[in-house]
Amino acid sequence: MIKTLWLSESGERRCGGEELIAQWRESGDGHLWIDILSEDPRAERDLLLAMDCHPLAVEDAQRKRHPPKTESFDDQELVLYRGITHFDEELNVELVPIALFASEKCFISIHQGKSLSIQQHWNDAKSSLVRQPALLAIRIMHYSVGRYLDAVLAFEERINDLEDAMQESPNDSVMRTLISYKSRLRKLKRVFNYHERIAQTLLKETPDLFIRTEPDIVHALQDLFDRCERVHSLATMYYEICGDLIEGYLSLTSHMLNNTMRVLTVITAIFVPLTFIAGIYGMNFDNIPELHVKNGYFIVMGLMGLIGAGLLVLFRKLRWL
């Protein structure tokens, strides 16, 4: 599906489909936003080439698993990043690759699934951003990062509860929860490692197109970088906390298992010599002299008692019990 938003120099706002593209190019008036959602790849490529997009940029934009990046072409800037289709307080996230082409008078967004940030700005009454394609691209990314940041900040209370639970009553259920969170945070770290690099690149090597069309773009880029860096650092911190809690639980479980095994080992050590003595005098041989001692039973039982008590005292001195 192809949607277009045409904002003329006089402020007239027109929404439509592909037919507005030809009208806009003929008139040369105003600015145009083309939003391409789940379009046929061949038709999408033809349209992008017709809009003077560089073939290499088109190829990057159509790759399904291309990592986020930014690249400058003649009179055009390409930004690839991961937008959000769903994100909740449990850090369940569904991402959609988004390609943004920004030029002086045209802005093109491409995505294969619903994008909350693009939908938000498309429906925003302040359509004057269409006149600032470079700033519009930054604002779309800024909105996505803001949603990530809100969810990650809300997760702080959850991670605190998990820390308390691991200290008070650690169990396998909390362990499974931590492992699932660690997996989601790893994914978030990977995504924002890319996003932070994009924002840093745009900030340090701001494209001439951005500066030429929006002199104050540096402030928006700085804000975008700060947000990306904060989400990345928070995700990294929470990821490490989850890892520390998991390792702590495993250490605690290992310690409890060691204590159990130590008790069982002590019990075994006490009863091995007693079992040995009982085994000797339980053999069915006629020629065992001790069998004919009048108080032999009581002597052997006393000896076994002394051995057991002696080993018990020894293990207590060694603090094995």
Coordinates of N, CA and C in Angstrom, one line a residue, residues 54-286:
H54 N 19.1 6.2 -5.0 CA 20.3 5.5 -5.5 C 20.0 4.0 -5.5
P55 N 20.4 3.3 -6.6 CA 20.2 1.8 -6.7 C 20.7 1.1 -5.5
L56 N 21.9 1.4 -5.0 CA 22.5 0.8 -3.8 C 21.6 1.0 -2.6
A57 N 21.1 2.2 -2.5 CA 20.2 2.5 -1.3 C 18.9 1.7 -1.4
V58 N 18.4 1.6 -2.6 CA 17.2 0.8 -2.8 C 17.4 -0.7 -2.4
E59 N 18.6 -1.2 -2.8 CA 18.9 -2.6 -2.5 C 19.0 -2.8 -1.0
D60 N 19.7 -1.8 -0.3 CA 19.8 -1.9 1.2 C 18.4 -1.9 1.8
A61 N 17.6 -1.0 1.3 CA 16.2 -0.8 1.9 C 15.4 -2.0 1.8
Q62 N 15.6 -2.8 0.7 CA 14.7 -3.9 0.4 C 15.3 -5.2 1.1
R63 N 16.4 -5.2 1.6 CA 17.0 -6.4 2.3 C 16.2 -6.5 3.6
K64 N 15.7 -7.7 3.9 CA 14.9 -8.0 5.0 C 15.6 -7.9 6.3
R65 N 16.9 -8.4 6.3 CA 17.6 -8.5 7.6 C 18.9 -7.6 7.6
H66 N 18.8 -6.5 6.9 CA 19.9 -5.6 6.9 C 20.1 -4.9 8.2
P67 N 21.3 -4.9 8.8 CA 21.4 -4.2 10.1 C 21.2 -2.7 10.0
P68 N 20.8 -2.0 11.1 CA 20.5 -0.6 11.0 C 21.8 0.2 10.6
K69 N 21.6 1.2 9.8 CA 22.8 2.0 9.3 C 22.3 3.3 8.8
T70 N 23.2 4.2 8.5 CA 22.9 5.4 7.8 C 24.0 5.7 6.7
E71 N 23.5 6.2 5.6 CA 24.4 6.4 4.5 C 24.0 7.6 3.6
S72 N 25.0 8.4 3.2 CA 24.7 9.6 2.4 C 24.9 9.3 0.9
F73 N 23.9 9.8 0.2 CA 24.0 9.7 -1.3 C 23.8 11.1 -1.9
D74 N 23.8 11.2 -3.2 CA 23.6 12.5 -3.8 C 22.3 13.1 -3.4
D75 N 22.3 14.2 -2.7 CA 21.1 14.9 -2.3 C 20.1 14.1 -1.6
Q76 N 20.5 13.0 -0.9 CA 19.6 12.1 -0.2 C 20.3 11.4 0.9
E77 N 19.6 11.2 2.0 CA 20.2 10.4 3.1 C 19.3 9.2 3.4
L78 N 20.0 8.1 3.6 CA 19.3 6.8 3.9 C 19.5 6.5 5.3
V79 N 18.4 6.2 6.1 CA 18.5 5.7 7.4 C 17.7 4.4 7.6
L80 N 18.4 3.3 8.0 CA 17.8 2.1 8.3 C 17.8 1.8 9.8
Y81 N 16.6 1.5 10.3 CA 16.6 1.2 11.8 C 15.4 0.3 12.0
R82 N 15.3 -0.1 13.3 CA 14.2 -1.1 13.7 C 13.2 -0.3 14.5
G83 N 12.0 -0.3 13.9 CA 10.9 0.3 14.6 C 10.1 -0.7 15.4
I84 N 9.0 -0.2 16.1 CA 8.3 -1.1 17.0 C 6.9 -1.3 16.5
T85 N 6.5 -2.6 16.5 CA 5.1 -2.9 16.3 C 4.4 -3.2 17.6
H86 N 5.1 -3.8 18.5 CA 4.6 -4.1 19.9 C 5.7 -4.1 20.9
F87 N 5.4 -3.5 22.1 CA 6.4 -3.5 23.1 C 5.6 -3.3 24.4
D88 N 5.8 -4.2 25.4 CA 5.1 -4.1 26.7 C 6.1 -4.0 27.9
E89 N 5.5 -4.0 29.1 CA 6.3 -3.9 30.3 C 7.1 -5.1 30.6
E90 N 6.7 -6.3 30.0 CA 7.5 -7.5 30.1 C 8.6 -7.6 29.1
L91 N 8.8 -6.5 28.4 CA 9.9 -6.5 27.4 C 9.7 -7.4 26.2
N92 N 8.4 -7.8 26.0 CA 8.1 -8.5 24.8 C 8.1 -7.5 23.6
V93 N 9.0 -7.7 22.7 CA 9.1 -6.7 21.6 C 9.0 -7.3 20.2
E94 N 8.3 -6.7 19.4 CA 8.2 -7.1 18.0 C 8.7 -5.9 17.1
L95 N 9.7 -6.2 16.3 CA 10.3 -5.2 15.6 C 10.0 -5.2 14.1
V96 N 10.1 -4.1 13.4 CA 9.9 -4.0 12.0 C 11.0 -3.2 11.4
P97 N 11.7 -3.7 10.4 CA 12.7 -2.9 9.7 C 12.1 -1.7 9.0
I98 N 12.7 -0.5 9.1 CA 12.2 0.7 8.5 C 13.3 1.4 7.8
A99 N 13.0 1.8 6.5 CA 13.9 2.5 5.7 C 13.4 3.9 5.5
L100 N 14.2 4.9 5.8 CA 13.8 6.3 5.6 C 14.7 7.0 4.6
F101 N 14.1 7.6 3.6 CA 14.9 8.4 2.6 C 14.5 9.9 2.8
A102 N 15.5 10.7 3.1 CA 15.2 12.1 3.3 C 16.0 12.9 2.2
S103 N 15.2 13.8 1.5 CA 15.9 14.7 0.6 C 15.3 16.1 0.9
E104 N 15.6 17.1 0.1 CA 15.2 18.4 0.4 C 13.7 18.6 0.4
K105 N 13.0 18.0 -0.5 CA 11.6 18.2 -0.6 C 10.7 17.0 -0.6
C106 N 11.4 15.8 -0.4 CA 10.7 14.6 -0.4 C 11.1 13.7 0.8
F107 N 10.2 13.0 1.4 CA 10.5 12.1 2.4 C 9.8 10.8 2.1
I108 N 10.5 9.7 2.2 CA 10.0 8.3 1.8 C 10.2 7.4 3.0
S109 N 9.2 6.7 3.5 CA 9.3 5.7 4.5 C 8.8 4.4 4.0
I110 N 9.6 3.4 4.3 CA 9.3 2.0 3.8 C 9.3 1.1 5.0
H111 N 8.2 0.3 5.2 CA 8.2 -0.7 6.2 C 7.3 -1.8 5.8
Q112 N 7.6 -3.1 6.3 CA 6.8 -4.3 5.9 C 5.8 -4.6 7.0
G113 N 5.6 -3.8 8.0 CA 4.6 -4.0 9.0 C 4.2 -2.7 9.6
K114 N 3.2 -2.7 10.5 CA 2.8 -1.5 11.1 C 3.9 -0.9 12.0
S115 N 4.1 0.4 11.8 CA 5.0 1.1 12.6 C 4.3 2.2 13.4
L116 N 4.4 2.1 14.7 CA 3.7 3.0 15.6 C 4.3 4.5 15.4
S117 N 5.6 4.6 15.2 CA 6.1 5.9 15.1 C 5.7 6.6 13.8
I118 N 5.7 5.9 12.7 CA 5.3 6.5 11.5 C 3.8 6.8 11.5
Q119 N 3.0 5.9 12.1 CA 1.6 6.1 12.2 C 1.3 7.3 13.1
Q120 N 2.0 7.5 14.1 CA 1.8 8.6 15.0 C 2.1 10.0 14.3
H121 N 3.2 10.0 13.6 CA 3.5 11.3 12.9 C 2.6 11.5 11.6
W122 N 2.2 10.4 11.0 CA 1.3 10.6 9.9 C -0.1 11.2 10.3
N123 N -0.5 10.8 11.5 CA -1.8 11.2 12.0 C -1.7 12.6 12.8
D124 N -0.5 13.0 13.0 CA -0.2 14.2 13.8 C -0.7 15.4 13.0
A125 N -1.5 16.3 13.7 CA -2.0 17.5 13.0 C -0.9 18.4 12.6
K126 N 0.3 18.3 13.2 CA 1.4 19.2 12.9 C 2.1 18.7 11.7
S127 N 1.5 18.7 10.6 CA 2.1 18.2 9.3 C 3.1 19.1 8.8
S128 N 3.5 20.2 9.4 CA 4.5 21.1 8.9 C 5.9 20.4 8.9
L129 N 6.0 19.3 9.7 CA 7.3 18.5 9.7 C 7.6 18.0 8.3
V130 N 6.5 17.8 7.4 CA 6.8 17.3 6.1 C 7.7 18.3 5.3
R131 N 7.7 19.6 5.7 CA 8.5 20.6 5.1 C 10.0 20.4 5.6
Q132 N 10.2 19.6 6.6 CA 11.6 19.4 7.1 C 11.9 17.9 7.1
P133 N 12.1 17.3 6.0 CA 12.3 15.8 5.9 C 13.4 15.3 6.8
A134 N 14.5 16.0 6.9 CA 15.6 15.5 7.8 C 15.1 15.5 9.2
L135 N 14.4 16.5 9.7 CA 13.9 16.6 11.1 C 12.8 15.5 11.3
L136 N 12.0 15.3 10.2 CA 11.0 14.3 10.3 C 11.6 12.9 10.6
A137 N 12.6 12.6 9.8 CA 13.3 11.3 10.0 C 13.8 11.1 11.5
I138 N 14.4 12.2 12.0 CA 14.9 12.2 13.4 C 13.8 12.0 14.4
R139 N 12.7 12.7 14.1 CA 11.5 12.7 15.1 C 10.9 11.3 15.1
I140 N 10.8 10.7 13.9 CA 10.3 9.3 13.8 C 11.1 8.3 14.7
M141 N 12.4 8.4 14.5 CA 13.3 7.6 15.3 C 13.2 7.9 16.8
H142 N 13.1 9.2 17.1 CA 13.0 9.7 18.4 C 11.8 9.2 19.2
Y143 N 10.7 9.1 18.4 CA 9.5 8.6 19.0 C 9.6 7.1 19.3
S144 N 10.2 6.3 18.4 CA 10.4 4.9 18.7 C 11.3 4.7 19.9
V145 N 12.4 5.4 19.9 CA 13.3 5.3 21.1 C 12.7 5.7 22.4
G146 N 11.8 6.7 22.3 CA 11.1 7.1 23.5 C 10.2 6.0 24.1
R147 N 9.5 5.2 23.2 CA 8.7 4.1 23.6 C 9.6 3.0 24.2
Y148 N 10.7 2.7 23.6 CA 11.6 1.8 24.2 C 12.0 2.2 25.6
L149 N 12.4 3.5 25.7 CA 12.9 4.1 27.0 C 11.8 4.0 28.1
D150 N 10.5 4.3 27.7 CA 9.5 4.2 28.7 C 9.3 2.8 29.2
A151 N 9.4 1.8 28.4 CA 9.2 0.4 28.8 C 10.4 -0.1 29.6
V152 N 11.6 0.4 29.3 CA 12.8 -0.1 30.0 C 12.8 0.6 31.4
L153 N 12.4 1.8 31.5 CA 12.3 2.5 32.8 C 11.2 1.8 33.7
A154 N 10.1 1.5 33.1 CA 9.0 0.8 33.8 C 9.5 -0.6 34.3
F155 N 10.5 -1.2 33.6 CA 11.0 -2.5 34.0 C 11.9 -2.4 35.3
E156 N 12.3 -1.2 35.6 CA 13.2 -1.1 36.8 C 12.5 -1.6 38.1
E157 N 11.2 -1.3 38.2 CA 10.5 -1.8 39.4 C 10.4 -3.3 39.4
R158 N 10.2 -3.9 38.2 CA 10.1 -5.4 38.1 C 11.4 -6.0 38.5
I159 N 12.5 -5.5 38.0 CA 13.8 -6.1 38.3 C 14.1 -5.9 39.8
N160 N 13.6 -4.9 40.5 CA 13.8 -4.7 41.9 C 13.0 -5.8 42.7
D161 N 11.8 -6.1 42.2 CA 11.0 -7.1 42.8 C 11.7 -8.5 42.7
L162 N 12.3 -8.7 41.5 CA 13.0 -10.0 41.3 C 14.2 -10.1 42.2
E163 N 14.9 -9.0 42.4 CA 16.1 -9.0 43.3 C 15.6 -9.4 44.7
D164 N 14.5 -8.8 45.2 CA 14.0 -9.1 46.5 C 13.6 -10.6 46.6
A165 N 12.9 -11.1 45.6 CA 12.4 -12.5 45.6 C 13.6 -13.4 45.6
M166 N 14.7 -13.1 44.9 CA 15.8 -14.0 44.9 C 16.5 -14.0 46.3
Q167 N 16.4 -12.9 47.0 CA 17.1 -12.9 48.4 C 16.2 -13.6 49.4
E168 N 14.9 -13.4 49.3 CA 13.9 -13.9 50.3 C 13.6 -15.4 50.1
S169 N 13.1 -15.7 48.9 CA 12.7 -17.1 48.6 C 13.0 -17.4 47.2
P170 N 14.3 -17.7 46.9 CA 14.6 -18.1 45.5 C 14.0 -19.4 45.1
N171 N 13.5 -19.5 43.9 CA 12.9 -20.7 43.4 C 13.1 -20.8 41.9
D172 N 12.7 -22.0 41.4 CA 12.9 -22.2 39.9 C 12.0 -21.3 39.1
S173 N 10.8 -20.9 39.6 CA 10.0 -20.0 38.9 C 10.6 -18.6 38.6
V174 N 11.2 -18.1 39.7 CA 11.9 -16.8 39.5 C 13.1 -17.0 38.6
M175 N 13.8 -18.1 38.7 CA 14.9 -18.4 37.8 C 14.5 -18.4 36.3
R176 N 13.4 -19.0 36.0 CA 12.9 -19.1 34.6 C 12.5 -17.7 34.2
T177 N 11.9 -16.9 35.0 CA 11.6 -15.5 34.7 C 12.8 -14.7 34.4
L178 N 13.8 -14.8 35.2 CA 15.1 -14.1 34.9 C 15.7 -14.5 33.6
I179 N 15.7 -15.8 33.3 CA 16.3 -16.3 32.1 C 15.6 -15.7 30.9
S180 N 14.2 -15.6 30.9 CA 13.4 -15.1 29.8 C 13.7 -13.6 29.7
Y181 N 13.8 -12.8 30.8 CA 14.1 -11.4 30.7 C 15.5 -11.2 30.2
K182 N 16.5 -12.0 30.6 CA 17.8 -11.9 30.1 C 17.9 -12.0 28.6
S183 N 17.1 -13.0 28.1 CA 17.1 -13.2 26.6 C 16.5 -12.0 25.9
R184 N 15.4 -11.4 26.5 CA 14.8 -10.2 25.8 C 15.7 -9.0 25.9
L185 N 16.4 -8.9 27.0 CA 17.3 -7.7 27.2 C 18.5 -7.9 26.3
R186 N 19.0 -9.1 26.0 CA 20.0 -9.3 25.1 C 19.6 -8.8 23.7
K187 N 18.4 -9.1 23.3 CA 17.9 -8.6 22.0 C 17.8 -7.1 22.0
L188 N 17.4 -6.5 23.1 CA 17.3 -5.1 23.1 C 18.7 -4.4 23.1
K189 N 19.6 -5.0 23.8 CA 21.0 -4.5 23.7 C 21.5 -4.5 22.3
R190 N 21.3 -5.6 21.6 CA 21.8 -5.8 20.2 C 21.2 -4.7 19.3
V191 N 19.9 -4.5 19.4 CA 19.2 -3.5 18.6 C 19.7 -2.1 18.9
F192 N 19.9 -1.8 20.2 CA 20.3 -0.4 20.5 C 21.8 -0.2 20.4
N193 N 22.5 -1.2 20.3 CA 23.9 -1.1 20.0 C 24.0 -0.5 18.6
Y194 N 23.2 -1.0 17.7 CA 23.1 -0.4 16.3 C 22.6 1.0 16.3
H195 N 21.5 1.2 17.0 CA 20.8 2.5 17.1 C 21.7 3.6 17.6
E196 N 22.5 3.2 18.7 CA 23.4 4.2 19.3 C 24.5 4.6 18.3
R197 N 24.9 3.6 17.5 CA 26.0 3.9 16.5 C 25.4 4.9 15.4
I198 N 24.1 4.6 15.0 CA 23.5 5.5 14.0 C 23.4 6.9 14.5
A199 N 22.9 7.1 15.7 CA 22.8 8.4 16.3 C 24.1 9.1 16.4
Q200 N 25.1 8.3 16.9 CA 26.5 8.9 17.1 C 27.0 9.3 15.7
T201 N 26.8 8.5 14.7 CA 27.4 8.8 13.4 C 26.7 10.1 12.8
L202 N 25.4 10.2 13.0 CA 24.6 11.4 12.5 C 25.0 12.6 13.3
L203 N 25.4 12.4 14.5 CA 25.7 13.6 15.4 C 27.2 14.1 15.0
K204 N 28.1 13.1 14.9 CA 29.5 13.5 14.7 C 29.8 13.8 13.2
E205 N 29.1 13.1 12.3 CA 29.3 13.4 10.9 C 27.9 13.8 10.3
T206 N 27.4 14.9 10.8 CA 26.1 15.3 10.3 C 26.1 15.5 8.8
P207 N 25.2 14.9 8.0 CA 25.2 15.0 6.6 C 24.9 16.5 6.2
D208 N 25.6 16.9 5.1 CA 25.4 18.3 4.6 C 23.9 18.6 4.3
L209 N 23.2 17.6 3.8 CA 21.8 17.7 3.5 C 21.0 18.1 4.8
F210 N 21.3 17.5 5.9 CA 20.6 17.8 7.2 C 20.9 19.3 7.6
I211 N 22.2 19.6 7.5 CA 22.6 21.0 7.9 C 22.0 22.0 7.0
R212 N 21.9 21.7 5.7 CA 21.4 22.7 4.7 C 19.9 22.9 4.9
T213 N 19.2 21.8 5.1 CA 17.7 21.9 5.2 C 17.2 22.3 6.6
E214 N 18.0 22.0 7.6 CA 17.6 22.3 9.0 C 18.8 22.7 9.9
P215 N 19.1 23.9 10.0 CA 20.3 24.4 10.7 C 20.4 24.0 12.1
D216 N 19.2 23.8 12.8 CA 19.2 23.4 14.2 C 19.1 21.9 14.4
I217 N 19.4 21.1 13.4 CA 19.3 19.7 13.5 C 20.2 19.1 14.5
V218 N 21.3 19.7 14.8 CA 22.2 19.2 15.8 C 21.6 18.9 17.2
H219 N 20.7 19.8 17.6 CA 20.0 19.7 18.9 C 19.1 18.4 18.9
A220 N 18.4 18.2 17.8 CA 17.6 17.0 17.6 C 18.4 15.7 17.6
L221 N 19.6 15.8 16.9 CA 20.5 14.6 16.9 C 21.1 14.3 18.2
Q222 N 21.4 15.4 19.0 CA 22.0 15.2 20.3 C 21.0 14.5 21.2
D223 N 19.7 15.0 21.1 CA 18.6 14.4 21.9 C 18.4 12.9 21.6
L224 N 18.4 12.6 20.2 CA 18.3 11.3 19.8 C 19.4 10.4 20.3
F225 N 20.6 10.9 20.2 CA 21.8 10.1 20.7 C 21.7 9.9 22.2
D226 N 21.3 10.9 23.0 CA 21.2 10.7 24.4 C 20.2 9.6 24.8
R227 N 19.1 9.6 24.0 CA 18.0 8.6 24.3 C 18.5 7.2 23.9
C228 N 19.1 7.1 22.8 CA 19.7 5.8 22.4 C 20.7 5.3 23.3
E229 N 21.6 6.2 23.8 CA 22.6 5.8 24.7 C 22.1 5.4 26.0
R230 N 21.0 6.1 26.5 CA 20.4 5.7 27.8 C 19.7 4.4 27.7
V231 N 18.9 4.1 26.6 CA 18.3 2.8 26.5 C 19.3 1.7 26.5
H232 N 20.4 1.9 25.7 CA 21.4 0.9 25.6 C 22.1 0.7 26.9
S233 N 22.4 1.7 27.7 CA 23.1 1.5 29.0 C 22.1 0.9 30.0
L234 N 20.8 1.3 30.0 CA 19.9 0.6 30.9 C 19.7 -0.8 30.6
A235 N 19.6 -1.1 29.3 CA 19.4 -2.5 28.9 C 20.6 -3.4 29.3
T236 N 21.8 -2.8 29.1 CA 23.0 -3.5 29.5 C 23.1 -3.7 31.0
M237 N 22.7 -2.7 31.7 CA 22.7 -2.8 33.2 C 21.8 -3.8 33.7
Y238 N 20.5 -3.8 33.2 CA 19.5 -4.8 33.6 C 19.9 -6.2 33.1
Y239 N 20.5 -6.3 32.0 CA 21.0 -7.6 31.5 C 22.1 -8.2 32.4
E240 N 23.0 -7.3 32.9 CA 24.0 -7.8 33.8 C 23.4 -8.1 35.2
I241 N 22.4 -7.3 35.6 CA 21.7 -7.6 36.9 C 21.1 -9.0 36.8
C242 N 20.3 -9.3 35.7 CA 19.7 -10.6 35.5 C 20.8 -11.7 35.6
G243 N 21.9 -11.4 34.9 CA 22.9 -12.4 34.9 C 23.5 -12.7 36.3
D244 N 23.7 -11.6 37.0 CA 24.2 -11.7 38.4 C 23.2 -12.5 39.3
L245 N 21.9 -12.2 39.1 CA 20.9 -12.9 39.9 C 20.9 -14.4 39.6
I246 N 21.0 -14.7 38.3 CA 21.0 -16.1 37.9 C 22.2 -16.8 38.4
E247 N 23.4 -16.2 38.3 CA 24.6 -16.8 38.9 C 24.5 -16.9 40.4
G248 N 23.9 -15.9 41.0 CA 23.7 -16.0 42.5 C 22.8 -17.2 42.9
Y249 N 21.7 -17.4 42.1 CA 20.8 -18.5 42.4 C 21.5 -19.8 42.1
L250 N 22.3 -19.9 41.1 CA 23.0 -21.2 40.8 C 24.1 -21.4 41.9
S251 N 24.7 -20.4 42.4 CA 25.7 -20.5 43.4 C 25.0 -21.0 44.7
L252 N 23.9 -20.4 45.0 CA 23.1 -20.7 46.2 C 22.6 -22.2 46.1
T253 N 22.1 -22.6 45.0 CA 21.6 -23.9 44.8 C 22.8 -24.9 44.9
S254 N 23.9 -24.5 44.3 CA 25.1 -25.4 44.4 C 25.6 -25.5 45.9
H255 N 25.5 -24.4 46.6 CA 25.9 -24.5 48.0 C 25.0 -25.4 48.8
M256 N 23.7 -25.2 48.6 CA 22.7 -26.1 49.3 C 22.9 -27.6 48.9
L257 N 23.2 -27.8 47.7 CA 23.5 -29.2 47.3 C 24.7 -29.7 47.9
N258 N 25.7 -28.9 48.0 CA 27.0 -29.3 48.7 C 26.7 -29.6 50.1
N259 N 25.9 -28.8 50.8 CA 25.6 -29.1 52.2 C 24.9 -30.5 52.4
T260 N 23.9 -30.7 51.4 CA 23.2 -32.0 51.5 C 24.1 -33.1 51.2
M261 N 25.0 -33.0 50.2 CA 26.0 -34.0 49.9 C 26.9 -34.3 51.1
R262 N 27.3 -33.2 51.8 CA 28.2 -33.3 52.9 C 27.6 -34.1 54.0
V263 N 26.3 -33.9 54.3 CA 25.6 -34.6 55.4 C 25.5 -36.1 55.0
L264 N 25.2 -36.3 53.7 CA 25.0 -37.7 53.3 C 26.4 -38.4 53.3
T265 N 27.5 -37.7 53.0 CA 28.8 -38.3 53.0 C 29.2 -38.6 54.5
V266 N 28.9 -37.7 55.4 CA 29.2 -38.0 56.8 C 28.4 -39.2 57.3
I267 N 27.1 -39.3 56.9 CA 26.3 -40.5 57.4 C 26.9 -41.7 56.8
T268 N 27.3 -41.7 55.5 CA 27.9 -42.8 54.9 C 29.2 -43.2 55.5
A269 N 30.0 -42.2 55.9 CA 31.3 -42.5 56.5 C 31.2 -43.1 57.9
I270 N 30.1 -42.7 58.6 CA 29.9 -43.3 59.9 C 29.5 -44.8 59.8
F271 N 28.6 -45.1 58.8 CA 28.0 -46.4 58.8 C 28.9 -47.4 58.0
V272 N 29.9 -46.9 57.2 CA 30.7 -47.8 56.5 C 31.5 -48.8 57.4
P273 N 32.2 -48.3 58.4 CA 32.9 -49.2 59.3 C 31.9 -50.1 60.1
L274 N 30.8 -49.6 60.5 CA 29.8 -50.4 61.2 C 29.3 -51.5 60.3
T275 N 29.0 -51.2 59.0 CA 28.6 -52.2 58.1 C 29.6 -53.2 57.8
F276 N 30.9 -52.8 57.8 CA 32.0 -53.7 57.7 C 32.1 -54.7 58.8
I277 N 31.9 -54.3 60.0 CA 32.0 -55.2 61.2 C 30.8 -56.1 61.2
A278 N 29.6 -55.5 60.9 CA 28.4 -56.4 60.8 C 28.5 -57.4 59.7
G279 N 29.2 -57.0 58.6 CA 29.4 -58.0 57.5 C 30.3 -59.1 57.9
I280 N 31.3 -58.8 58.6 CA 32.3 -59.9 59.0 C 31.6 -60.9 59.9
Y281 N 30.9 -60.4 61.0 CA 30.2 -61.4 61.9 C 28.9 -61.9 61.4
G282 N 28.5 -61.5 60.2 CA 27.3 -62.0 59.6 C 27.6 -63.2 58.7
M283 N 28.9 -63.5 58.5 CA 29.3 -64.6 57.6 C 29.0 -65.9 58.2
N284 N 28.6 -66.9 57.4 CA 28.2 -68.2 57.9 C 29.3 -69.2 57.9
F285 N 30.3 -68.9 58.8 CA 31.5 -69.8 58.9 C 31.4 -70.4 60.3
D286 N 31.7 -71.7 60.5 CA 31.6 -72.4 61.8 C 32.8 -71.9 62.7

